[in-house]
Amino acid sequence: MKERIILLVDCQSFYASVEKAAHPEYRDKPLVVAGDPALRSGIILAACPIAKKHGVTAAERLGESLSKCPELIIVKPRMQMYIDVSLKITEIFESFTNLVEPFSIDEQFLDVTNSVGMFGSPTEIAKQIQTAIMLATGVYSRVGISSTKMLAKMACDNYAKKNSEGIYRIDKTKLAKDLWELPIEKMFGVGSRMKKHFFRLGIHSIGDLAQTPLPKLQSLLKTRFGKNADIHAELLWQTANGIDSSLVTPSTHRVAPKSVGHMMTLPRDYATEEEIDTILLGIYIKIDVQKDKKLFKRYRNNVFRRNRNCA
Ligand SMILES: [Mg+2]
């Protein structure tokens, strides 16, 4: 089978960027989208790059942000507008390929394997996409390119988000340079707890993981995952080795708050349900809530706990 060309396109500071496009007067000002601007306890859902330069980060409390940056412009979230812009971006992608898969409200996968002849090299396609999104929405996007979804995602998060072009391609033959030198927590699917676990096992880089023989890794992870250790170990090992056969699957399902809201009731002391859903949709959660309700529930509980911890 011919090697596929997958793109992961991520919108920078999505909600904040959409608001800035709608309010040109705030162009050069630090701006955040926050749960309830009337309350200092509201949660920051998105911060523009200027606000981030002041140390403002997503998911912190508005009061905290204001103490770092008193001149902060605070805007209320308009979820429907963000969803509309996201759908408009999907349409742009669909003019390049029919294989488009939304990953979250501000990230989508594209399989452009069969578009290369028509639109130019993968990098040229990425540039055209960036320009088209900017012209249509005013949002800056970053593009990771590779031969699998996982690698495209890691190309975006680790490189495209940090360089000046906003585009990076991980070549499958250069995994040693582009992937294996990265610290283990830069691998997709490895959070801070997993990182600690790997550190205890002497695995510090993605390369350390890739080069651990799979049967050894499976026995090492037994204490962490119990009877599911074999499956988890294999998935992690495959990711570290750039192996990922999952296809870009166009989905008719659109992530919308309506599909989230009725899933469970949350205590309201720390954040409103809408706030939490908005956070989940845009910042932490990168799953299809319909397909994977259990995982969603777990993420939701995590976000809730996080909020409680910083209260
Ligand atoms: Mg983003």
PDB file of C-alpha atoms and ligand atoms in Angstrom:
ATOM      1  CA  MET A   1       0.000   0.000   0.000  1.00  0.00           C
ATOM      2  CA  LYS A   2       1.329   3.413  -0.809  1.00  0.00           C
ATOM      3  CA  GLU A   3       2.310   5.547   2.144  1.00  0.00           C
ATOM      4  CA  ARG A   4      -0.489   7.815   3.231  1.00  0.00           C
ATOM      5  CA  ILE A   5      -0.204  11.555   3.738  1.00  0.00           C
ATOM      6  CA  ILE A   6      -2.116  12.708   6.780  1.00  0.00           C
ATOM      7  CA  LEU A   7      -2.473  16.259   8.072  1.00  0.00           C
ATOM      8  CA  LEU A   8      -3.556  17.354  11.520  1.00  0.00           C
ATOM      9  CA  VAL A   9      -4.665  20.974  11.406  1.00  0.00           C
ATOM     10  CA  ASP A  10      -4.938  22.788  14.725  1.00  0.00           C
ATOM     11  CA  CYS A  11      -6.379  26.259  15.229  1.00  0.00           C
ATOM     12  CA  GLN A  12      -4.346  28.507  17.495  1.00  0.00           C
ATOM     13  CA  SER A  13      -6.185  29.710  20.630  1.00  0.00           C
ATOM     14  CA  PHE A  14      -9.392  28.885  18.802  1.00  0.00           C
ATOM     15  CA  TYR A  15     -12.147  30.644  20.779  1.00  0.00           C
ATOM     16  CA  ALA A  16      -9.945  33.647  21.467  1.00  0.00           C
ATOM     17  CA  SER A  17      -8.925  33.866  17.802  1.00  0.00           C
ATOM     18  CA  VAL A  18     -12.545  33.731  16.646  1.00  0.00           C
ATOM     19  CA  GLU A  19     -13.417  36.531  19.081  1.00  0.00           C
ATOM     20  CA  LYS A  20     -10.475  38.615  17.925  1.00  0.00           C
ATOM     21  CA  ALA A  21     -11.575  38.203  14.322  1.00  0.00           C
ATOM     22  CA  ALA A  22     -15.043  39.399  15.362  1.00  0.00           C
ATOM     23  CA  HIS A  23     -13.588  42.346  17.329  1.00  0.00           C
ATOM     24  CA  PRO A  24     -10.796  43.947  15.278  1.00  0.00           C
ATOM     25  CA  GLU A  25     -10.534  46.679  17.932  1.00  0.00           C
ATOM     26  CA  TYR A  26      -8.993  44.095  20.290  1.00  0.00           C
ATOM     27  CA  ARG A  27      -6.385  42.997  17.783  1.00  0.00           C
ATOM     28  CA  ASP A  28      -3.357  44.134  19.760  1.00  0.00           C
ATOM     29  CA  LYS A  29      -4.852  43.582  23.214  1.00  0.00           C
ATOM     30  CA  PRO A  30      -4.594  40.620  25.559  1.00  0.00           C
ATOM     31  CA  LEU A  31      -7.923  38.808  25.321  1.00  0.00           C
ATOM     32  CA  VAL A  32      -9.478  35.798  27.011  1.00  0.00           C
ATOM     33  CA  VAL A  33     -12.732  33.944  26.627  1.00  0.00           C
ATOM     34  CA  ALA A  34     -13.971  33.204  30.124  1.00  0.00           C
ATOM     35  CA  GLY A  35     -16.860  31.275  31.593  1.00  0.00           C
ATOM     36  CA  ASP A  36     -18.534  34.137  33.391  1.00  0.00           C
ATOM     37  CA  PRO A  37     -16.819  37.492  33.060  1.00  0.00           C
ATOM     38  CA  ALA A  38     -18.931  38.861  35.913  1.00  0.00           C
ATOM     39  CA  LEU A  39     -17.316  36.420  38.339  1.00  0.00           C
ATOM     40  CA  ARG A  40     -13.655  36.425  39.213  1.00  0.00           C
ATOM     41  CA  SER A  41     -14.104  32.718  39.794  1.00  0.00           C
ATOM     42  CA  GLY A  42     -14.996  32.127  36.140  1.00  0.00           C
ATOM     43  CA  ILE A  43     -12.670  29.827  34.235  1.00  0.00           C
ATOM     44  CA  ILE A  44     -10.481  30.858  31.308  1.00  0.00           C
ATOM     45  CA  LEU A  45     -11.562  28.833  28.303  1.00  0.00           C
ATOM     46  CA  ALA A  46      -9.070  30.312  25.880  1.00  0.00           C
ATOM     47  CA  ALA A  47      -6.355  32.944  25.958  1.00  0.00           C
ATOM     48  CA  CYS A  48      -4.944  34.748  22.925  1.00  0.00           C
ATOM     49  CA  PRO A  49      -1.167  34.637  22.351  1.00  0.00           C
ATOM     50  CA  ILE A  50      -0.747  38.172  23.780  1.00  0.00           C
ATOM     51  CA  ALA A  51      -2.536  37.159  26.995  1.00  0.00           C
ATOM     52  CA  LYS A  52      -0.395  34.017  27.137  1.00  0.00           C
ATOM     53  CA  LYS A  53       2.718  36.214  26.996  1.00  0.00           C
ATOM     54  CA  HIS A  54       1.485  37.773  30.244  1.00  0.00           C
ATOM     55  CA  GLY A  55       1.407  34.293  31.778  1.00  0.00           C
ATOM     56  CA  VAL A  56      -2.338  33.775  31.412  1.00  0.00           C
ATOM     57  CA  THR A  57      -3.205  30.137  30.754  1.00  0.00           C
ATOM     58  CA  ALA A  58      -6.355  28.280  29.813  1.00  0.00           C
ATOM     59  CA  ALA A  59      -8.323  26.610  32.640  1.00  0.00           C
ATOM     60  CA  GLU A  60      -7.119  28.979  35.365  1.00  0.00           C
ATOM     61  CA  ARG A  61      -9.487  31.271  37.274  1.00  0.00           C
ATOM     62  CA  LEU A  62     -10.269  34.689  35.908  1.00  0.00           C
ATOM     63  CA  GLY A  63      -9.135  36.317  39.174  1.00  0.00           C
ATOM     64  CA  GLU A  64      -5.732  34.731  38.788  1.00  0.00           C
ATOM     65  CA  SER A  65      -5.449  35.932  35.183  1.00  0.00           C
ATOM     66  CA  LEU A  66      -6.450  39.470  36.138  1.00  0.00           C
ATOM     67  CA  SER A  67      -3.757  39.626  38.771  1.00  0.00           C
ATOM     68  CA  LYS A  68      -1.193  38.728  36.114  1.00  0.00           C
ATOM     69  CA  CYS A  69      -2.681  41.018  33.494  1.00  0.00           C
ATOM     70  CA  PRO A  70      -5.061  43.714  34.782  1.00  0.00           C
ATOM     71  CA  GLU A  71      -5.706  45.166  31.295  1.00  0.00           C
ATOM     72  CA  LEU A  72      -7.115  41.841  30.087  1.00  0.00           C
ATOM     73  CA  ILE A  73     -10.110  42.005  27.739  1.00  0.00           C
ATOM     74  CA  ILE A  74     -12.674  39.433  28.843  1.00  0.00           C
ATOM     75  CA  VAL A  75     -15.204  38.018  26.416  1.00  0.00           C
ATOM     76  CA  LYS A  76     -18.067  35.654  27.118  1.00  0.00           C
ATOM     77  CA  PRO A  77     -18.037  32.357  25.226  1.00  0.00           C
ATOM     78  CA  ARG A  78     -20.285  32.034  22.189  1.00  0.00           C
ATOM     79  CA  MET A  79     -20.203  28.306  21.591  1.00  0.00           C
ATOM     80  CA  GLN A  80     -22.552  28.294  18.624  1.00  0.00           C
ATOM     81  CA  MET A  81     -20.325  30.730  16.796  1.00  0.00           C
ATOM     82  CA  TYR A  82     -17.246  28.572  17.450  1.00  0.00           C
ATOM     83  CA  ILE A  83     -19.080  25.518  16.190  1.00  0.00           C
ATOM     84  CA  ASP A  84     -20.125  27.404  13.051  1.00  0.00           C
ATOM     85  CA  VAL A  85     -16.552  28.516  12.404  1.00  0.00           C
ATOM     86  CA  SER A  86     -15.340  24.961  12.982  1.00  0.00           C
ATOM     87  CA  LEU A  87     -17.827  23.671  10.418  1.00  0.00           C
ATOM     88  CA  LYS A  88     -16.754  26.355   7.967  1.00  0.00           C
ATOM     89  CA  ILE A  89     -13.175  25.122   8.401  1.00  0.00           C
ATOM     90  CA  THR A  90     -14.331  21.554   7.754  1.00  0.00           C
ATOM     91  CA  GLU A  91     -15.816  22.787   4.473  1.00  0.00           C
ATOM     92  CA  ILE A  92     -12.475  24.313   3.517  1.00  0.00           C
ATOM     93  CA  PHE A  93     -10.804  20.959   4.192  1.00  0.00           C
ATOM     94  CA  GLU A  94     -13.435  19.206   2.118  1.00  0.00           C
ATOM     95  CA  SER A  95     -12.383  21.264  -0.874  1.00  0.00           C
ATOM     96  CA  PHE A  96      -8.998  19.491  -0.632  1.00  0.00           C
ATOM     97  CA  THR A  97     -10.125  15.947   0.175  1.00  0.00           C
ATOM     98  CA  ASN A  98     -13.255  14.030   1.078  1.00  0.00           C
ATOM     99  CA  LEU A  99     -11.371  12.336   3.920  1.00  0.00           C
ATOM    100  CA  VAL A 100     -11.786  14.801   6.803  1.00  0.00           C
ATOM    101  CA  GLU A 101     -12.228  13.747  10.407  1.00  0.00           C
ATOM    102  CA  PRO A 102     -12.939  16.283  13.161  1.00  0.00           C
ATOM    103  CA  PHE A 103     -10.879  15.382  16.219  1.00  0.00           C
ATOM    104  CA  SER A 104     -12.146  18.197  18.420  1.00  0.00           C
ATOM    105  CA  ILE A 105     -13.692  21.591  17.819  1.00  0.00           C
ATOM    106  CA  ASP A 106     -10.341  23.043  16.788  1.00  0.00           C
ATOM    107  CA  GLU A 107      -8.428  20.078  15.398  1.00  0.00           C
ATOM    108  CA  GLN A 108      -9.172  17.956  12.353  1.00  0.00           C
ATOM    109  CA  PHE A 109      -7.424  15.187  10.453  1.00  0.00           C
ATOM    110  CA  LEU A 110      -7.198  15.146   6.672  1.00  0.00           C
ATOM    111  CA  ASP A 111      -5.997  12.343   4.454  1.00  0.00           C
ATOM    112  CA  VAL A 112      -4.579  14.122   1.396  1.00  0.00           C
ATOM    113  CA  THR A 113      -2.856  11.098  -0.158  1.00  0.00           C
ATOM    114  CA  ASN A 114      -4.883  11.432  -3.343  1.00  0.00           C
ATOM    115  CA  SER A 115      -4.860  15.249  -3.426  1.00  0.00           C
ATOM    116  CA  VAL A 116      -1.148  15.678  -3.957  1.00  0.00           C
ATOM    117  CA  GLY A 117      -1.350  15.504  -7.756  1.00  0.00           C
ATOM    118  CA  MET A 118      -3.992  18.186  -7.875  1.00  0.00           C
ATOM    119  CA  PHE A 119      -2.853  20.649  -5.197  1.00  0.00           C
ATOM    120  CA  GLY A 120       0.928  20.232  -4.972  1.00  0.00           C
ATOM    121  CA  SER A 121       3.239  18.841  -2.309  1.00  0.00           C
ATOM    122  CA  PRO A 122       1.960  18.143   1.214  1.00  0.00           C
ATOM    123  CA  THR A 123       3.679  21.315   2.435  1.00  0.00           C
ATOM    124  CA  GLU A 124       2.100  23.327  -0.369  1.00  0.00           C
ATOM    125  CA  ILE A 125      -1.301  21.908   0.559  1.00  0.00           C
ATOM    126  CA  ALA A 126      -0.672  22.854   4.190  1.00  0.00           C
ATOM    127  CA  LYS A 127       0.154  26.433   3.159  1.00  0.00           C
ATOM    128  CA  GLN A 128      -2.961  26.700   0.992  1.00  0.00           C
ATOM    129  CA  ILE A 129      -5.042  25.444   3.895  1.00  0.00           C
ATOM    130  CA  GLN A 130      -3.510  27.952   6.307  1.00  0.00           C
ATOM    131  CA  THR A 131      -4.229  30.793   3.887  1.00  0.00           C
ATOM    132  CA  ALA A 132      -7.780  29.653   3.184  1.00  0.00           C
ATOM    133  CA  ILE A 133      -8.610  29.383   6.907  1.00  0.00           C
ATOM    134  CA  MET A 134      -7.068  32.778   7.627  1.00  0.00           C
ATOM    135  CA  LEU A 135      -9.001  34.464   4.813  1.00  0.00           C
ATOM    136  CA  ALA A 136     -12.300  32.844   5.719  1.00  0.00           C
ATOM    137  CA  THR A 137     -12.128  33.085   9.509  1.00  0.00           C
ATOM    138  CA  GLY A 138      -9.140  35.171  10.615  1.00  0.00           C
ATOM    139  CA  VAL A 139      -7.806  32.203  12.578  1.00  0.00           C
ATOM    140  CA  TYR A 140      -4.163  31.120  12.411  1.00  0.00           C
ATOM    141  CA  SER A 141      -3.680  27.385  12.032  1.00  0.00           C
ATOM    142  CA  ARG A 142      -0.779  24.984  12.434  1.00  0.00           C
ATOM    143  CA  VAL A 143      -0.339  21.818  10.389  1.00  0.00           C
ATOM    144  CA  GLY A 144       1.403  18.579  11.324  1.00  0.00           C
ATOM    145  CA  ILE A 145       2.142  16.277   8.390  1.00  0.00           C
ATOM    146  CA  SER A 146       3.100  12.615   8.417  1.00  0.00           C
ATOM    147  CA  SER A 147       2.083   9.150   7.281  1.00  0.00           C
ATOM    148  CA  THR A 148      -0.181   8.333  10.247  1.00  0.00           C
ATOM    149  CA  LYS A 149      -2.665  10.226  12.416  1.00  0.00           C
ATOM    150  CA  MET A 150      -0.590   9.872  15.585  1.00  0.00           C
ATOM    151  CA  LEU A 151       2.573  11.093  13.857  1.00  0.00           C
ATOM    152  CA  ALA A 152       0.729  14.027  12.265  1.00  0.00           C
ATOM    153  CA  LYS A 153      -0.631  14.957  15.689  1.00  0.00           C
ATOM    154  CA  MET A 154       2.816  14.769  17.276  1.00  0.00           C
ATOM    155  CA  ALA A 155       4.326  16.726  14.349  1.00  0.00           C
ATOM    156  CA  CYS A 156       1.811  19.477  15.043  1.00  0.00           C
ATOM    157  CA  ASP A 157       2.070  19.583  18.844  1.00  0.00           C
ATOM    158  CA  ASN A 158       5.840  19.282  19.089  1.00  0.00           C
ATOM    159  CA  TYR A 159       7.036  21.197  16.046  1.00  0.00           C
ATOM    160  CA  ALA A 160       4.445  23.061  13.961  1.00  0.00           C
ATOM    161  CA  LYS A 161       3.129  24.891  17.029  1.00  0.00           C
ATOM    162  CA  LYS A 162       6.652  26.082  17.795  1.00  0.00           C
ATOM    163  CA  ASN A 163       8.168  27.084  14.475  1.00  0.00           C
ATOM    164  CA  SER A 164       7.505  30.233  12.447  1.00  0.00           C
ATOM    165  CA  GLU A 165       5.853  28.520   9.445  1.00  0.00           C
ATOM    166  CA  GLY A 166       3.376  26.612  11.586  1.00  0.00           C
ATOM    167  CA  ILE A 167       4.009  23.542   9.429  1.00  0.00           C
ATOM    168  CA  TYR A 168       6.109  20.469  10.171  1.00  0.00           C
ATOM    169  CA  ARG A 169       6.456  17.091   8.551  1.00  0.00           C
ATOM    170  CA  ILE A 170       7.666  14.022  10.399  1.00  0.00           C
ATOM    171  CA  ASP A 171       9.186  11.697   7.874  1.00  0.00           C
ATOM    172  CA  LYS A 172       8.782   8.058   8.794  1.00  0.00           C
ATOM    173  CA  THR A 173      12.441   7.415   7.971  1.00  0.00           C
ATOM    174  CA  LYS A 174      13.540  10.120  10.430  1.00  0.00           C
ATOM    175  CA  LEU A 175      11.791   8.922  13.566  1.00  0.00           C
ATOM    176  CA  ALA A 176      15.106   8.721  15.420  1.00  0.00           C
ATOM    177  CA  LYS A 177      15.604  12.459  14.992  1.00  0.00           C
ATOM    178  CA  ASP A 178      12.043  13.771  15.023  1.00  0.00           C
ATOM    179  CA  LEU A 179      10.374  11.512  17.533  1.00  0.00           C
ATOM    180  CA  TRP A 180      12.713   9.424  19.603  1.00  0.00           C
ATOM    181  CA  GLU A 181      14.705  12.311  21.058  1.00  0.00           C
ATOM    182  CA  LEU A 182      11.567  13.835  22.544  1.00  0.00           C
ATOM    183  CA  PRO A 183      10.864  13.356  26.258  1.00  0.00           C
ATOM    184  CA  ILE A 184       8.330  10.623  26.911  1.00  0.00           C
ATOM    185  CA  GLU A 185       5.585  13.036  27.977  1.00  0.00           C
ATOM    186  CA  LYS A 186       5.581  14.541  24.481  1.00  0.00           C
ATOM    187  CA  MET A 187       4.139  11.324  23.122  1.00  0.00           C
ATOM    188  CA  PHE A 188       0.433  11.322  22.354  1.00  0.00           C
ATOM    189  CA  GLY A 189      -1.405   9.473  25.088  1.00  0.00           C
ATOM    190  CA  VAL A 190       1.190   9.991  27.822  1.00  0.00           C
ATOM    191  CA  GLY A 191       0.039  12.257  30.632  1.00  0.00           C
ATOM    192  CA  SER A 192       1.821  13.279  33.808  1.00  0.00           C
ATOM    193  CA  ARG A 193       0.935  10.108  35.715  1.00  0.00           C
ATOM    194  CA  MET A 194       2.054   7.890  32.897  1.00  0.00           C
ATOM    195  CA  LYS A 195       5.253   9.904  32.662  1.00  0.00           C
ATOM    196  CA  LYS A 196       6.004   9.216  36.336  1.00  0.00           C
ATOM    197  CA  HIS A 197       5.368   5.548  35.800  1.00  0.00           C
ATOM    198  CA  PHE A 198       7.725   5.440  32.821  1.00  0.00           C
ATOM    199  CA  PHE A 199      10.400   7.342  34.741  1.00  0.00           C
ATOM    200  CA  ARG A 200      10.308   4.689  37.433  1.00  0.00           C
ATOM    201  CA  LEU A 201      10.889   2.110  34.717  1.00  0.00           C
ATOM    202  CA  GLY A 202      13.858   4.074  33.372  1.00  0.00           C
ATOM    203  CA  ILE A 203      11.998   5.184  30.247  1.00  0.00           C
ATOM    204  CA  HIS A 204      12.665   8.897  29.727  1.00  0.00           C
ATOM    205  CA  SER A 205      12.370   9.483  26.003  1.00  0.00           C
ATOM    206  CA  ILE A 206      10.042   8.221  23.286  1.00  0.00           C
ATOM    207  CA  GLY A 207      13.097   6.398  21.911  1.00  0.00           C
ATOM    208  CA  ASP A 208      13.582   4.571  25.231  1.00  0.00           C
ATOM    209  CA  LEU A 209      10.033   3.295  24.875  1.00  0.00           C
ATOM    210  CA  ALA A 210      10.399   2.436  21.192  1.00  0.00           C
ATOM    211  CA  GLN A 211      13.511   0.421  21.860  1.00  0.00           C
ATOM    212  CA  THR A 212      12.159  -1.586  24.771  1.00  0.00           C
ATOM    213  CA  PRO A 213      11.271  -5.039  23.397  1.00  0.00           C
ATOM    214  CA  LEU A 214       7.493  -5.365  23.424  1.00  0.00           C
ATOM    215  CA  PRO A 215       7.312  -8.512  25.615  1.00  0.00           C
ATOM    216  CA  LYS A 216       9.509  -6.781  28.195  1.00  0.00           C
ATOM    217  CA  LEU A 217       7.345  -3.665  28.104  1.00  0.00           C
ATOM    218  CA  GLN A 218       4.238  -5.783  28.538  1.00  0.00           C
ATOM    219  CA  SER A 219       5.583  -7.384  31.681  1.00  0.00           C
ATOM    220  CA  LEU A 220       6.817  -4.011  33.017  1.00  0.00           C
ATOM    221  CA  LEU A 221       3.364  -2.469  32.629  1.00  0.00           C
ATOM    222  CA  LYS A 222       1.553  -5.302  34.399  1.00  0.00           C
ATOM    223  CA  THR A 223       1.534  -3.462  37.724  1.00  0.00           C
ATOM    224  CA  ARG A 224       0.077  -0.361  36.096  1.00  0.00           C
ATOM    225  CA  PHE A 225      -2.597  -1.875  33.877  1.00  0.00           C
ATOM    226  CA  GLY A 226      -3.223  -5.323  35.309  1.00  0.00           C
ATOM    227  CA  LYS A 227      -4.828  -7.657  32.857  1.00  0.00           C
ATOM    228  CA  ASN A 228      -5.062  -5.012  30.150  1.00  0.00           C
ATOM    229  CA  ALA A 229      -1.303  -4.477  30.220  1.00  0.00           C
ATOM    230  CA  ASP A 230      -0.675  -6.297  26.953  1.00  0.00           C
ATOM    231  CA  ILE A 231      -3.037  -4.137  24.933  1.00  0.00           C
ATOM    232  CA  HIS A 232      -1.895  -0.847  26.502  1.00  0.00           C
ATOM    233  CA  ALA A 233       1.756  -1.738  26.160  1.00  0.00           C
ATOM    234  CA  GLU A 234       1.310  -2.640  22.521  1.00  0.00           C
ATOM    235  CA  LEU A 235      -0.527   0.610  21.733  1.00  0.00           C
ATOM    236  CA  LEU A 236       2.116   2.719  23.454  1.00  0.00           C
ATOM    237  CA  TRP A 237       4.940   0.782  21.847  1.00  0.00           C
ATOM    238  CA  GLN A 238       3.356   1.122  18.412  1.00  0.00           C
ATOM    239  CA  THR A 239       2.878   4.867  18.857  1.00  0.00           C
ATOM    240  CA  ALA A 240       6.537   5.243  19.859  1.00  0.00           C
ATOM    241  CA  ASN A 241       7.509   3.300  16.735  1.00  0.00           C
ATOM    242  CA  GLY A 242       5.295   5.322  14.421  1.00  0.00           C
ATOM    243  CA  ILE A 243       2.919   2.413  13.836  1.00  0.00           C
ATOM    244  CA  ASP A 244      -0.724   3.430  13.586  1.00  0.00           C
ATOM    245  CA  SER A 245      -3.080   1.907  11.085  1.00  0.00           C
ATOM    246  CA  SER A 246      -6.152   3.950  12.033  1.00  0.00           C
ATOM    247  CA  LEU A 247      -7.790   5.633   9.060  1.00  0.00           C
ATOM    248  CA  VAL A 248      -9.067   9.159   8.672  1.00  0.00           C
ATOM    249  CA  THR A 249     -12.763   8.438   8.944  1.00  0.00           C
ATOM    250  CA  PRO A 250     -15.204  11.121   7.856  1.00  0.00           C
ATOM    251  CA  SER A 251     -17.865  11.291  10.525  1.00  0.00           C
ATOM    252  CA  THR A 252     -21.380  12.604  10.218  1.00  0.00           C
ATOM    253  CA  HIS A 253     -21.330  13.258  13.931  1.00  0.00           C
ATOM    254  CA  ARG A 254     -20.583  16.849  14.879  1.00  0.00           C
ATOM    255  CA  VAL A 255     -19.400  17.670  18.347  1.00  0.00           C
ATOM    256  CA  ALA A 256     -22.025  20.004  19.784  1.00  0.00           C
ATOM    257  CA  PRO A 257     -22.723  21.010  23.360  1.00  0.00           C
ATOM    258  CA  LYS A 258     -26.212  19.585  23.100  1.00  0.00           C
ATOM    259  CA  SER A 259     -24.828  16.096  22.754  1.00  0.00           C
ATOM    260  CA  VAL A 260     -22.768  16.608  25.884  1.00  0.00           C
ATOM    261  CA  GLY A 261     -25.121  18.397  28.229  1.00  0.00           C
ATOM    262  CA  HIS A 262     -27.484  15.613  29.179  1.00  0.00           C
ATOM    263  CA  MET A 263     -24.882  12.996  29.940  1.00  0.00           C
ATOM    264  CA  MET A 264     -24.537  13.558  33.642  1.00  0.00           C
ATOM    265  CA  THR A 265     -25.203  16.154  36.269  1.00  0.00           C
ATOM    266  CA  LEU A 266     -22.270  17.851  37.886  1.00  0.00           C
ATOM    267  CA  PRO A 267     -22.006  19.620  41.206  1.00  0.00           C
ATOM    268  CA  ARG A 268     -22.180  23.329  40.537  1.00  0.00           C
ATOM    269  CA  ASP A 269     -19.977  24.783  43.240  1.00  0.00           C
ATOM    270  CA  TYR A 270     -16.852  25.221  41.201  1.00  0.00           C
ATOM    271  CA  ALA A 271     -17.880  25.659  37.603  1.00  0.00           C
ATOM    272  CA  THR A 272     -21.047  25.568  35.592  1.00  0.00           C
ATOM    273  CA  GLU A 273     -21.758  22.571  33.471  1.00  0.00           C
ATOM    274  CA  GLU A 274     -21.505  24.737  30.408  1.00  0.00           C
ATOM    275  CA  GLU A 275     -18.059  25.872  31.430  1.00  0.00           C
ATOM    276  CA  ILE A 276     -16.870  22.352  31.942  1.00  0.00           C
ATOM    277  CA  ASP A 277     -18.309  21.155  28.665  1.00  0.00           C
ATOM    278  CA  THR A 278     -16.752  24.061  26.881  1.00  0.00           C
ATOM    279  CA  ILE A 279     -13.411  23.262  28.423  1.00  0.00           C
ATOM    280  CA  LEU A 280     -13.782  19.630  27.503  1.00  0.00           C
ATOM    281  CA  LEU A 281     -14.759  20.381  23.961  1.00  0.00           C
ATOM    282  CA  GLY A 282     -12.006  22.808  23.294  1.00  0.00           C
ATOM    283  CA  ILE A 283      -9.062  22.210  25.520  1.00  0.00           C
ATOM    284  CA  TYR A 284      -8.670  18.872  27.199  1.00  0.00           C
ATOM    285  CA  ILE A 285     -10.878  16.369  25.563  1.00  0.00           C
ATOM    286  CA  LYS A 286      -9.990  15.047  22.180  1.00  0.00           C
ATOM    287  CA  ILE A 287     -12.472  12.254  21.833  1.00  0.00           C
ATOM    288  CA  ASP A 288     -15.724  11.619  20.124  1.00  0.00           C
ATOM    289  CA  VAL A 289     -18.236  11.913  22.933  1.00  0.00           C
ATOM    290  CA  GLN A 290     -20.807   9.805  21.178  1.00  0.00           C
ATOM    291  CA  LYS A 291     -18.512   6.916  20.393  1.00  0.00           C
ATOM    292  CA  ASP A 292     -16.748   6.847  23.692  1.00  0.00           C
ATOM    293  CA  LYS A 293     -19.012   7.802  26.531  1.00  0.00           C
ATOM    294  CA  LYS A 294     -16.988   6.041  29.199  1.00  0.00           C
ATOM    295  CA  LEU A 295     -13.801   7.814  28.314  1.00  0.00           C
ATOM    296  CA  PHE A 296     -15.684  11.086  28.156  1.00  0.00           C
ATOM    297  CA  LYS A 297     -17.077  10.568  31.612  1.00  0.00           C
ATOM    298  CA  ARG A 298     -13.613   9.917  32.953  1.00  0.00           C
ATOM    299  CA  TYR A 299     -12.226  13.052  31.379  1.00  0.00           C
ATOM    300  CA  ARG A 300     -15.116  15.025  32.701  1.00  0.00           C
ATOM    301  CA  ASN A 301     -14.468  13.820  36.228  1.00  0.00           C
ATOM    302  CA  ASN A 302     -10.812  14.704  35.802  1.00  0.00           C
ATOM    303  CA  VAL A 303     -11.632  18.238  34.768  1.00  0.00           C
ATOM    304  CA  PHE A 304     -13.983  18.565  37.652  1.00  0.00           C
ATOM    305  CA  ARG A 305     -11.284  17.386  40.045  1.00  0.00           C
ATOM    306  CA  ARG A 306      -8.794  19.775  38.518  1.00  0.00           C
ATOM    307  CA  ASN A 307     -11.204  22.647  39.092  1.00  0.00           C
ATOM    308  CA  ARG A 308     -11.706  21.620  42.651  1.00  0.00           C
ATOM    309  CA  ASN A 309      -7.955  21.468  43.214  1.00  0.00           C
ATOM    310  CA  CYS A 310      -7.405  25.000  42.054  1.00  0.00           C
ATOM    311  CA  ALA A 311     -10.391  26.372  43.943  1.00  0.00           C
TER     312      ALA A 311
HETATM  313 MG    MG B   1      -5.790  24.533  19.279  1.00  0.00          MG
END
